[in-house]
Amino acid sequence: QVQLVESGGGSVQAGGSLKLSCTISGDSAYTTCLGWFRQAPGGAREGVATFHRAGSLRYTDSVKGRFTISQDKGNNTLYLQMNSLKAEDTAMYYCAAGSGQTCGSGGCFCLTGQYQFAFWGQGTQVTVTV
């Protein structure tokens, strides 16, 4: 089992920044992949960024160049640095852990569908105002 607790959400003006944190505890066998997802009111849950244990990263197109996912293994914490925030980034943000991956000659990458992630935090709200 894996436990995840998010923090760092809040309200910020468009163009501003926030840094989300996710504290992770439990069985590391289930944390091959870590990810951030978000869900806006009335919308589907979408993958924002993933972090593979081997170091590979993936981002959804709408956040490339603005968001950065990183991990501090010493503190068992996953981060999401969000810059140049837009109104459309408003959502509940969730941290997740799972084992779904694909490996090839270019290395291993996390599968990004939400059903590849078995463990979830409770979420932290991000609101971007204009």
PDB file of C-alpha atoms in Angstrom:
ATOM      1  CA  GLN A   1       0.000   0.000   0.000  1.00  0.00           C
ATOM      2  CA  VAL A   2       1.003   3.594  -0.656  1.00  0.00           C
ATOM      3  CA  GLN A   3      -0.219   6.743   1.054  1.00  0.00           C
ATOM      4  CA  LEU A   4      -0.036  10.132  -0.667  1.00  0.00           C
ATOM      5  CA  VAL A   5      -0.805  13.533   0.825  1.00  0.00           C
ATOM      6  CA  GLU A   6      -0.886  16.650  -1.339  1.00  0.00           C
ATOM      7  CA  SER A   7      -0.340  20.229  -0.218  1.00  0.00           C
ATOM      8  CA  GLY A   8       0.443  23.622  -1.685  1.00  0.00           C
ATOM      9  CA  GLY A   9      -2.740  24.445  -3.515  1.00  0.00           C
ATOM     10  CA  GLY A  10      -4.406  27.828  -3.290  1.00  0.00           C
ATOM     11  CA  SER A  11      -5.661  30.810  -5.207  1.00  0.00           C
ATOM     12  CA  VAL A  12      -3.329  32.771  -7.464  1.00  0.00           C
ATOM     13  CA  GLN A  13      -3.695  35.384 -10.176  1.00  0.00           C
ATOM     14  CA  ALA A  14      -3.131  34.475 -13.793  1.00  0.00           C
ATOM     15  CA  GLY A  15       0.569  34.571 -14.601  1.00  0.00           C
ATOM     16  CA  GLY A  16       1.526  33.587 -11.078  1.00  0.00           C
ATOM     17  CA  SER A  17       3.153  30.449  -9.697  1.00  0.00           C
ATOM     18  CA  LEU A  18       2.404  27.685  -7.228  1.00  0.00           C
ATOM     19  CA  LYS A  19       4.380  24.657  -6.092  1.00  0.00           C
ATOM     20  CA  LEU A  20       2.466  21.538  -5.138  1.00  0.00           C
ATOM     21  CA  SER A  21       3.956  18.896  -2.880  1.00  0.00           C
ATOM     22  CA  CYS A  22       3.029  15.260  -2.390  1.00  0.00           C
ATOM     23  CA  THR A  23       4.408  13.329   0.556  1.00  0.00           C
ATOM     24  CA  ILE A  24       4.685   9.613  -0.189  1.00  0.00           C
ATOM     25  CA  SER A  25       4.864   6.710   2.241  1.00  0.00           C
ATOM     26  CA  GLY A  26       4.400   2.956   2.039  1.00  0.00           C
ATOM     27  CA  ASP A  27       5.640   0.194  -0.243  1.00  0.00           C
ATOM     28  CA  SER A  28       8.044   1.505  -2.851  1.00  0.00           C
ATOM     29  CA  ALA A  29       7.274  -1.498  -5.056  1.00  0.00           C
ATOM     30  CA  TYR A  30       4.154   0.369  -6.138  1.00  0.00           C
ATOM     31  CA  THR A  31       5.893   3.660  -6.951  1.00  0.00           C
ATOM     32  CA  THR A  32       7.587   2.859 -10.242  1.00  0.00           C
ATOM     33  CA  CYS A  33       5.603   5.780 -11.608  1.00  0.00           C
ATOM     34  CA  LEU A  34       4.442   8.926  -9.858  1.00  0.00           C
ATOM     35  CA  GLY A  35       2.133  11.431 -11.426  1.00  0.00           C
ATOM     36  CA  TRP A  36       0.073  14.560 -11.095  1.00  0.00           C
ATOM     37  CA  PHE A  37      -3.467  14.605 -12.429  1.00  0.00           C
ATOM     38  CA  ARG A  38      -6.145  17.285 -12.363  1.00  0.00           C
ATOM     39  CA  GLN A  39      -9.887  17.473 -12.628  1.00  0.00           C
ATOM     40  CA  ALA A  40     -11.844  20.628 -13.300  1.00  0.00           C
ATOM     41  CA  PRO A  41     -15.519  20.892 -12.263  1.00  0.00           C
ATOM     42  CA  GLY A  42     -17.615  18.897 -14.703  1.00  0.00           C
ATOM     43  CA  GLY A  43     -14.549  17.654 -16.497  1.00  0.00           C
ATOM     44  CA  ALA A  44     -12.675  14.393 -16.784  1.00  0.00           C
ATOM     45  CA  ARG A  45      -9.546  13.638 -14.810  1.00  0.00           C
ATOM     46  CA  GLU A  46      -6.494  14.274 -16.980  1.00  0.00           C
ATOM     47  CA  GLY A  47      -2.835  13.500 -16.609  1.00  0.00           C
ATOM     48  CA  VAL A  48      -0.610  16.532 -16.136  1.00  0.00           C
ATOM     49  CA  ALA A  49       2.861  15.063 -15.636  1.00  0.00           C
ATOM     50  CA  THR A  50       4.506  11.755 -14.787  1.00  0.00           C
ATOM     51  CA  PHE A  51       7.840  10.810 -13.240  1.00  0.00           C
ATOM     52  CA  HIS A  52       9.366   7.367 -13.807  1.00  0.00           C
ATOM     53  CA  ARG A  53      11.673   5.874 -11.204  1.00  0.00           C
ATOM     54  CA  ALA A  54      14.409   5.748 -13.844  1.00  0.00           C
ATOM     55  CA  GLY A  55      14.087   9.502 -14.322  1.00  0.00           C
ATOM     56  CA  SER A  56      12.004   9.925 -17.470  1.00  0.00           C
ATOM     57  CA  LEU A  57       9.356  12.634 -17.481  1.00  0.00           C
ATOM     58  CA  ARG A  58       6.191  13.208 -19.470  1.00  0.00           C
ATOM     59  CA  TYR A  59       3.930  16.251 -19.660  1.00  0.00           C
ATOM     60  CA  THR A  60       0.594  16.892 -21.257  1.00  0.00           C
ATOM     61  CA  ASP A  61       0.937  19.389 -24.099  1.00  0.00           C
ATOM     62  CA  SER A  62      -0.979  22.192 -22.375  1.00  0.00           C
ATOM     63  CA  VAL A  63       1.559  22.493 -19.547  1.00  0.00           C
ATOM     64  CA  LYS A  64       4.839  21.916 -21.396  1.00  0.00           C
ATOM     65  CA  GLY A  65       7.260  24.743 -20.699  1.00  0.00           C
ATOM     66  CA  ARG A  66       5.219  25.962 -17.726  1.00  0.00           C
ATOM     67  CA  PHE A  67       5.087  23.038 -15.269  1.00  0.00           C
ATOM     68  CA  THR A  68       7.956  20.966 -13.882  1.00  0.00           C
ATOM     69  CA  ILE A  69       7.623  17.655 -12.067  1.00  0.00           C
ATOM     70  CA  SER A  70      10.410  16.596  -9.728  1.00  0.00           C
ATOM     71  CA  GLN A  71      11.121  14.249  -6.856  1.00  0.00           C
ATOM     72  CA  ASP A  72      13.127  14.571  -3.654  1.00  0.00           C
ATOM     73  CA  LYS A  73      13.876  10.966  -2.767  1.00  0.00           C
ATOM     74  CA  GLY A  74      15.415  11.956   0.557  1.00  0.00           C
ATOM     75  CA  ASN A  75      12.134  13.489   1.681  1.00  0.00           C
ATOM     76  CA  ASN A  76       9.913  11.045  -0.224  1.00  0.00           C
ATOM     77  CA  THR A  77       8.220  14.018  -1.812  1.00  0.00           C
ATOM     78  CA  LEU A  78       6.961  14.651  -5.326  1.00  0.00           C
ATOM     79  CA  TYR A  79       6.638  18.238  -6.524  1.00  0.00           C
ATOM     80  CA  LEU A  80       4.849  20.092  -9.284  1.00  0.00           C
ATOM     81  CA  GLN A  81       6.185  23.574  -9.942  1.00  0.00           C
ATOM     82  CA  MET A  82       3.560  25.513 -11.860  1.00  0.00           C
ATOM     83  CA  ASN A  83       4.514  28.794 -13.544  1.00  0.00           C
ATOM     84  CA  SER A  84       2.648  31.174 -15.848  1.00  0.00           C
ATOM     85  CA  LEU A  85      -0.633  29.852 -14.543  1.00  0.00           C
ATOM     86  CA  LYS A  86      -3.759  30.317 -16.633  1.00  0.00           C
ATOM     87  CA  ALA A  87      -7.438  30.298 -15.734  1.00  0.00           C
ATOM     88  CA  GLU A  88      -7.791  26.945 -17.490  1.00  0.00           C
ATOM     89  CA  ASP A  89      -5.340  25.419 -14.995  1.00  0.00           C
ATOM     90  CA  THR A  90      -8.019  25.767 -12.309  1.00  0.00           C
ATOM     91  CA  ALA A  91      -8.772  22.278 -10.998  1.00  0.00           C
ATOM     92  CA  MET A  92      -8.367  19.820  -8.163  1.00  0.00           C
ATOM     93  CA  TYR A  93      -4.857  18.405  -8.438  1.00  0.00           C
ATOM     94  CA  TYR A  94      -4.145  14.827  -7.409  1.00  0.00           C
ATOM     95  CA  CYS A  95      -0.917  12.966  -6.772  1.00  0.00           C
ATOM     96  CA  ALA A  96      -0.858   9.296  -7.787  1.00  0.00           C
ATOM     97  CA  ALA A  97       1.413   6.255  -7.724  1.00  0.00           C
ATOM     98  CA  GLY A  98       1.428   3.170  -9.905  1.00  0.00           C
ATOM     99  CA  SER A  99       3.409   0.593 -11.808  1.00  0.00           C
ATOM    100  CA  GLY A 100       2.243   0.964 -15.409  1.00  0.00           C
ATOM    101  CA  GLN A 101       5.192   1.511 -17.726  1.00  0.00           C
ATOM    102  CA  THR A 102       6.426   0.939 -21.232  1.00  0.00           C
ATOM    103  CA  CYS A 103      10.076   0.183 -21.971  1.00  0.00           C
ATOM    104  CA  GLY A 104      12.018   0.245 -25.205  1.00  0.00           C
ATOM    105  CA  SER A 105      15.371   1.178 -26.647  1.00  0.00           C
ATOM    106  CA  GLY A 106      14.840   4.764 -25.467  1.00  0.00           C
ATOM    107  CA  GLY A 107      14.284   3.760 -21.884  1.00  0.00           C
ATOM    108  CA  CYS A 108      11.219   3.301 -19.714  1.00  0.00           C
ATOM    109  CA  PHE A 109       8.309   5.716 -19.479  1.00  0.00           C
ATOM    110  CA  CYS A 110       5.162   5.827 -17.406  1.00  0.00           C
ATOM    111  CA  LEU A 111       1.860   4.981 -18.982  1.00  0.00           C
ATOM    112  CA  THR A 112      -0.212   8.117 -18.483  1.00  0.00           C
ATOM    113  CA  GLY A 113      -3.783   6.879 -18.192  1.00  0.00           C
ATOM    114  CA  GLN A 114      -5.360   7.292 -14.775  1.00  0.00           C
ATOM    115  CA  TYR A 115      -6.150   3.586 -14.580  1.00  0.00           C
ATOM    116  CA  GLN A 116      -2.417   2.849 -14.590  1.00  0.00           C
ATOM    117  CA  PHE A 117      -2.218   4.455 -11.144  1.00  0.00           C
ATOM    118  CA  ALA A 118      -3.529   2.410  -8.215  1.00  0.00           C
ATOM    119  CA  PHE A 119      -2.954   4.829  -5.350  1.00  0.00           C
ATOM    120  CA  TRP A 120      -4.249   8.383  -5.044  1.00  0.00           C
ATOM    121  CA  GLY A 121      -4.108  11.303  -2.678  1.00  0.00           C
ATOM    122  CA  GLN A 122      -7.131  13.359  -1.611  1.00  0.00           C
ATOM    123  CA  GLY A 123      -6.270  16.287  -3.851  1.00  0.00           C
ATOM    124  CA  THR A 124      -5.418  19.954  -3.430  1.00  0.00           C
ATOM    125  CA  GLN A 125      -7.398  22.761  -5.061  1.00  0.00           C
ATOM    126  CA  VAL A 126      -5.729  25.211  -7.431  1.00  0.00           C
ATOM    127  CA  THR A 127      -7.713  28.284  -8.476  1.00  0.00           C
ATOM    128  CA  VAL A 128      -6.343  30.767 -10.985  1.00  0.00           C
ATOM    129  CA  THR A 129      -8.126  34.109 -11.141  1.00  0.00           C
ATOM    130  CA  VAL A 130      -8.047  36.681 -13.944  1.00  0.00           C
TER     131      VAL A 130
END
